[in-house]
Tab-separated table of N, CA and C in Angstrom:
chain	number	residue	atom	x	y	z
S	1	UNK	N	-54.738	21.787	23.543
S	1	UNK	CA	-53.514	22.997	22.492
S	1	UNK	C	-53.102	24.145	22.952
S	2	UNK	N	-52.106	24.158	22.912
S	2	UNK	CA	-51.772	25.614	23.630
S	2	UNK	C	-51.272	26.471	22.607
S	3	UNK	N	-51.925	27.573	23.461
S	3	UNK	CA	-51.777	29.211	22.690
S	3	UNK	C	-50.344	29.440	22.632
S	4	UNK	N	-49.723	30.661	21.945
S	4	UNK	CA	-49.164	31.458	21.615
S	4	UNK	C	-49.745	32.730	21.879
S	5	UNK	N	-50.568	33.399	20.904
S	5	UNK	CA	-51.041	34.104	21.249
S	5	UNK	C	-52.299	33.908	20.486
S	6	UNK	N	-53.151	34.850	20.460
S	6	UNK	CA	-54.624	34.414	18.982
S	6	UNK	C	-54.580	35.894	18.442
S	7	UNK	N	-54.145	35.440	17.565
S	7	UNK	CA	-54.985	36.369	15.676
S	7	UNK	C	-55.833	36.285	15.639
S	8	UNK	N	-56.846	36.815	14.092
S	8	UNK	CA	-57.941	37.340	13.893
S	8	UNK	C	-58.581	36.658	14.717
S	9	UNK	N	-59.029	37.489	15.910
S	9	UNK	CA	-60.815	36.994	16.691
S	9	UNK	C	-61.942	36.538	16.157
S	10	UNK	N	-61.982	37.010	15.328
S	10	UNK	CA	-63.096	37.555	14.588
S	10	UNK	C	-63.364	35.472	14.112
S	11	UNK	N	-61.859	34.931	13.211
S	11	UNK	CA	-62.191	33.503	13.220
S	11	UNK	C	-62.087	32.815	14.110
S	12	UNK	N	-61.497	33.272	15.137
S	12	UNK	CA	-61.460	31.884	17.076
S	12	UNK	C	-62.590	32.913	17.109
S	13	UNK	N	-63.050	33.025	16.731
S	13	UNK	CA	-64.857	33.080	17.682
S	13	UNK	C	-65.855	32.892	16.228
S	14	UNK	N	-66.172	32.710	14.822
S	14	UNK	CA	-66.743	32.292	14.922
S	14	UNK	C	-66.125	30.352	14.260
S	15	UNK	N	-65.185	29.487	14.991
S	15	UNK	CA	-64.895	28.682	15.488
S	15	UNK	C	-65.926	28.423	16.353
S	16	UNK	N	-64.971	28.906	17.781
S	16	UNK	CA	-66.032	28.359	18.637
S	16	UNK	C	-67.221	28.354	18.675
S	17	UNK	N	-68.186	29.479	18.136
S	17	UNK	CA	-69.594	29.759	17.591
S	17	UNK	C	-70.055	28.125	16.568
S	18	UNK	N	-69.217	28.094	16.315
S	18	UNK	CA	-69.337	26.778	14.698
S	18	UNK	C	-69.561	24.937	15.783
S	19	UNK	N	-68.795	25.111	17.074
S	19	UNK	CA	-68.991	23.331	17.407
S	19	UNK	C	-69.938	23.480	17.991
S	20	UNK	N	-70.350	22.195	17.710
S	20	UNK	CA	-71.637	21.287	18.476
S	20	UNK	C	-71.460	21.225	19.657
S	21	UNK	N	-69.888	21.697	20.374
S	21	UNK	CA	-70.034	20.780	22.084
S	21	UNK	C	-69.763	22.083	23.177
S	22	UNK	N	-69.397	21.751	24.058
S	22	UNK	CA	-68.361	22.732	24.580
S	22	UNK	C	-66.630	23.401	24.545
S	23	UNK	N	-66.520	24.391	24.094
S	23	UNK	CA	-64.942	24.503	23.831
S	23	UNK	C	-64.125	25.229	25.439
S	24	UNK	N	-63.475	25.004	25.717
S	24	UNK	CA	-63.464	25.573	27.507
S	24	UNK	C	-61.688	26.157	27.084
S	25	UNK	N	-60.896	27.078	27.379
S	25	UNK	CA	-59.987	27.356	27.935
S	25	UNK	C	-59.297	26.551	29.217
S	26	UNK	N	-57.960	26.561	29.742
S	26	UNK	CA	-57.901	26.117	31.726
S	26	UNK	C	-56.737	26.614	31.275
S	27	UNK	N	-56.656	26.951	32.145
S	27	UNK	CA	-55.349	27.193	32.827
S	27	UNK	C	-54.787	26.003	33.909
S	28	UNK	N	-53.298	26.667	34.057
S	28	UNK	CA	-52.363	24.956	34.963
S	28	UNK	C	-52.598	25.077	36.378
S	29	UNK	N	-53.368	26.865	36.634
S	29	UNK	CA	-54.130	26.733	38.359
S	29	UNK	C	-55.435	25.858	38.033
S	30	UNK	N	-56.688	25.084	36.688
S	30	UNK	CA	-57.185	24.730	36.134
S	30	UNK	C	-58.574	25.989	36.477
S	31	UNK	N	-57.610	26.819	36.359
S	31	UNK	CA	-59.162	28.191	35.979
S	31	UNK	C	-59.806	27.713	34.787
S	32	UNK	N	-61.114	27.208	34.210
S	32	UNK	CA	-61.606	27.089	33.744
S	32	UNK	C	-62.294	28.276	32.929
S	33	UNK	N	-62.119	28.905	31.581
S	33	UNK	CA	-63.387	29.242	30.397
S	33	UNK	C	-64.487	29.047	29.544
S	34	UNK	N	-64.951	28.954	29.982
S	34	UNK	CA	-65.943	28.475	29.032
S	34	UNK	C	-66.786	29.328	27.429
S	35	UNK	N	-65.862	29.339	26.599
S	35	UNK	CA	-65.772	30.098	25.787
S	35	UNK	C	-68.117	30.018	24.563
S	36	UNK	N	-68.684	29.088	25.230
S	36	UNK	CA	-69.960	29.332	24.543
S	36	UNK	C	-70.148	30.784	25.637
S	37	UNK	N	-70.064	31.040	26.635
S	37	UNK	CA	-71.219	31.703	27.267
S	37	UNK	C	-69.634	33.249	27.559
S	38	UNK	N	-71.144	33.951	26.801
S	38	UNK	CA	-70.330	35.652	26.594
S	38	UNK	C	-69.129	36.035	27.224
S	39	UNK	N	-69.740	35.736	28.574
S	39	UNK	CA	-68.583	36.688	30.264
S	39	UNK	C	-67.569	35.933	30.088
S	40	UNK	N	-67.577	34.560	30.334
S	40	UNK	CA	-66.781	33.724	30.157
S	40	UNK	C	-65.243	33.912	29.315
S	41	UNK	N	-66.403	33.927	28.022
S	41	UNK	CA	-65.368	34.669	26.429
S	41	UNK	C	-64.578	36.215	26.801
S	42	UNK	N	-65.059	36.365	27.573
S	42	UNK	CA	-64.320	37.782	27.797
S	42	UNK	C	-63.197	37.778	28.074
S	43	UNK	N	-63.457	36.624	29.847
S	43	UNK	CA	-62.275	36.812	31.162
S	43	UNK	C	-61.143	35.843	29.958
S	44	UNK	N	-61.151	34.322	29.032
S	44	UNK	CA	-59.966	34.350	28.333
S	44	UNK	C	-59.625	35.136	27.694
S	45	UNK	N	-59.936	36.086	27.230
S	45	UNK	CA	-60.017	37.442	25.777
S	45	UNK	C	-58.814	37.852	27.162
S	46	UNK	N	-59.135	38.517	27.860
S	46	UNK	CA	-58.427	39.110	28.842
S	46	UNK	C	-57.373	38.474	29.233
S	47	UNK	N	-57.436	37.590	29.434
S	47	UNK	CA	-56.131	36.485	30.382
S	47	UNK	C	-55.519	36.179	28.943
S	48	UNK	N	-56.019	35.997	27.624
S	48	UNK	CA	-55.336	36.012	26.761
S	48	UNK	C	-54.325	36.407	26.088
S	49	UNK	N	-54.571	37.639	26.657
S	49	UNK	CA	-53.691	38.960	26.755
S	49	UNK	C	-52.877	39.655	27.298
S	50	UNK	N	-52.928	38.743	28.881
S	50	UNK	CA	-52.119	38.633	29.206
S	50	UNK	C	-51.253	37.859	29.335
S	51	UNK	N	-49.628	38.576	30.160
S	51	UNK	CA	-48.152	37.549	29.899
S	51	UNK	C	-48.494	36.126	29.714
S	52	UNK	N	-49.448	36.113	30.477
S	52	UNK	CA	-49.337	34.346	30.329
S	52	UNK	C	-50.389	33.894	30.761
S	53	UNK	N	-51.054	34.570	28.934
S	53	UNK	CA	-51.541	33.630	27.885
S	53	UNK	C	-51.225	32.964	27.225
S	54	UNK	N	-49.865	32.655	27.164
S	54	UNK	CA	-49.419	31.174	26.725
S	54	UNK	C	-50.068	29.963	27.716
S	55	UNK	N	-50.181	30.267	28.857
S	55	UNK	CA	-49.644	29.257	29.225
S	55	UNK	C	-51.452	28.674	29.948
S	56	UNK	N	-52.103	29.312	28.832
S	56	UNK	CA	-53.751	28.488	28.197
S	56	UNK	C	-54.202	27.339	27.350
S	57	UNK	N	-54.212	26.516	27.839
S	57	UNK	CA	-54.386	25.125	26.663
S	57	UNK	C	-56.198	25.610	26.851
S	58	UNK	N	-57.098	24.941	25.220
S	58	UNK	CA	-57.503	24.303	24.703
S	58	UNK	C	-58.796	23.163	24.186
S	59	UNK	N	-59.256	23.071	24.933
S	59	UNK	CA	-60.246	21.779	24.740
S	59	UNK	C	-61.283	21.386	24.086
S	60	UNK	N	-62.093	21.036	23.998
S	60	UNK	CA	-63.079	20.897	22.829
S	60	UNK	C	-63.726	19.512	23.853
S	61	UNK	N	-64.929	19.220	23.621
S	61	UNK	CA	-65.764	18.127	24.304
S	61	UNK	C	-65.751	17.135	22.855
S	62	UNK	N	-65.800	17.766	21.788
S	62	UNK	CA	-66.265	16.194	20.782
S	62	UNK	C	-64.709	16.749	19.766
S	63	UNK	N	-64.777	15.639	18.827
S	63	UNK	CA	-63.459	15.394	17.851
S	63	UNK	C	-63.743	16.377	17.617
S	64	UNK	N	-64.413	16.295	16.895
S	64	UNK	CA	-65.748	16.774	15.461
S	64	UNK	C	-65.017	18.248	15.526
S	65	UNK	N	-65.195	18.770	16.998
S	65	UNK	CA	-64.977	20.134	16.683
S	65	UNK	C	-62.902	20.811	16.829
S	66	UNK	N	-62.731	20.114	17.339
S	66	UNK	CA	-60.864	19.844	17.343
S	66	UNK	C	-60.179	19.817	16.130
S	67	UNK	N	-61.230	19.386	14.617
S	67	UNK	CA	-60.818	19.315	13.571
S	67	UNK	C	-61.373	19.993	13.239
S	68	UNK	N	-62.348	22.038	13.391
S	68	UNK	CA	-62.404	22.611	13.143
S	68	UNK	C	-60.877	23.839	13.631
S	69	UNK	N	-61.074	23.478	14.438
S	69	UNK	CA	-59.458	24.042	15.075
S	69	UNK	C	-58.294	24.107	14.702
S	70	UNK	N	-58.338	22.520	14.150
S	70	UNK	CA	-57.013	22.102	13.691
S	70	UNK	C	-56.902	22.660	12.208
S	71	UNK	N	-58.237	23.468	11.867
S	71	UNK	CA	-58.266	24.454	10.049
S	71	UNK	C	-58.080	25.499	10.345
S	72	UNK	N	-58.633	25.571	11.655
S	72	UNK	CA	-57.814	27.587	12.504
S	72	UNK	C	-57.256	27.760	12.753
S	73	UNK	N	-55.563	25.911	13.038
S	73	UNK	CA	-54.790	26.620	13.975
S	73	UNK	C	-53.517	26.322	11.959
S	74	UNK	N	-54.155	25.780	11.786
S	74	UNK	CA	-53.424	25.100	10.155
S	74	UNK	C	-53.848	26.834	9.017
S	75	UNK	N	-54.794	28.206	9.282
S	75	UNK	CA	-55.486	29.002	8.709
S	75	UNK	C	-54.245	29.851	9.105
S	76	UNK	N	-54.110	30.044	10.734
S	76	UNK	CA	-52.844	30.994	11.091
S	76	UNK	C	-51.988	30.046	11.971
S	77	UNK	N	-51.025	30.036	11.516
S	77	UNK	CA	-50.841	29.095	12.280
S	77	UNK	C	-49.209	29.844	13.082
S	78	UNK	N	-49.571	30.694	13.242
S	78	UNK	CA	-48.780	31.938	13.871
S	78	UNK	C	-49.572	31.817	16.384
S	79	UNK	N	-50.732	30.937	16.046
S	79	UNK	CA	-50.872	31.005	17.383
S	79	UNK	C	-50.317	30.237	18.295
S	80	UNK	N	-50.386	28.853	17.953
S	80	UNK	CA	-50.060	27.680	18.603
S	80	UNK	C	-48.175	27.477	17.509
């Protein structure tokens, strides 16, 4: 799932924190930002706010976690 922008950061972080498995963003260059890590989350925030934030793609370890993000995207359609 690719991002256009992230709105409602609190909902986004709450969704990440509710996931059972790993959740990460990947850049086209292969940079991986694991969103369960506070340090990596801060780096990802900077990248999402950067002019190339729309190049980041979201991945989830488990299908059930993907469903959490599908709900988030449904509630915030401006994100994708």
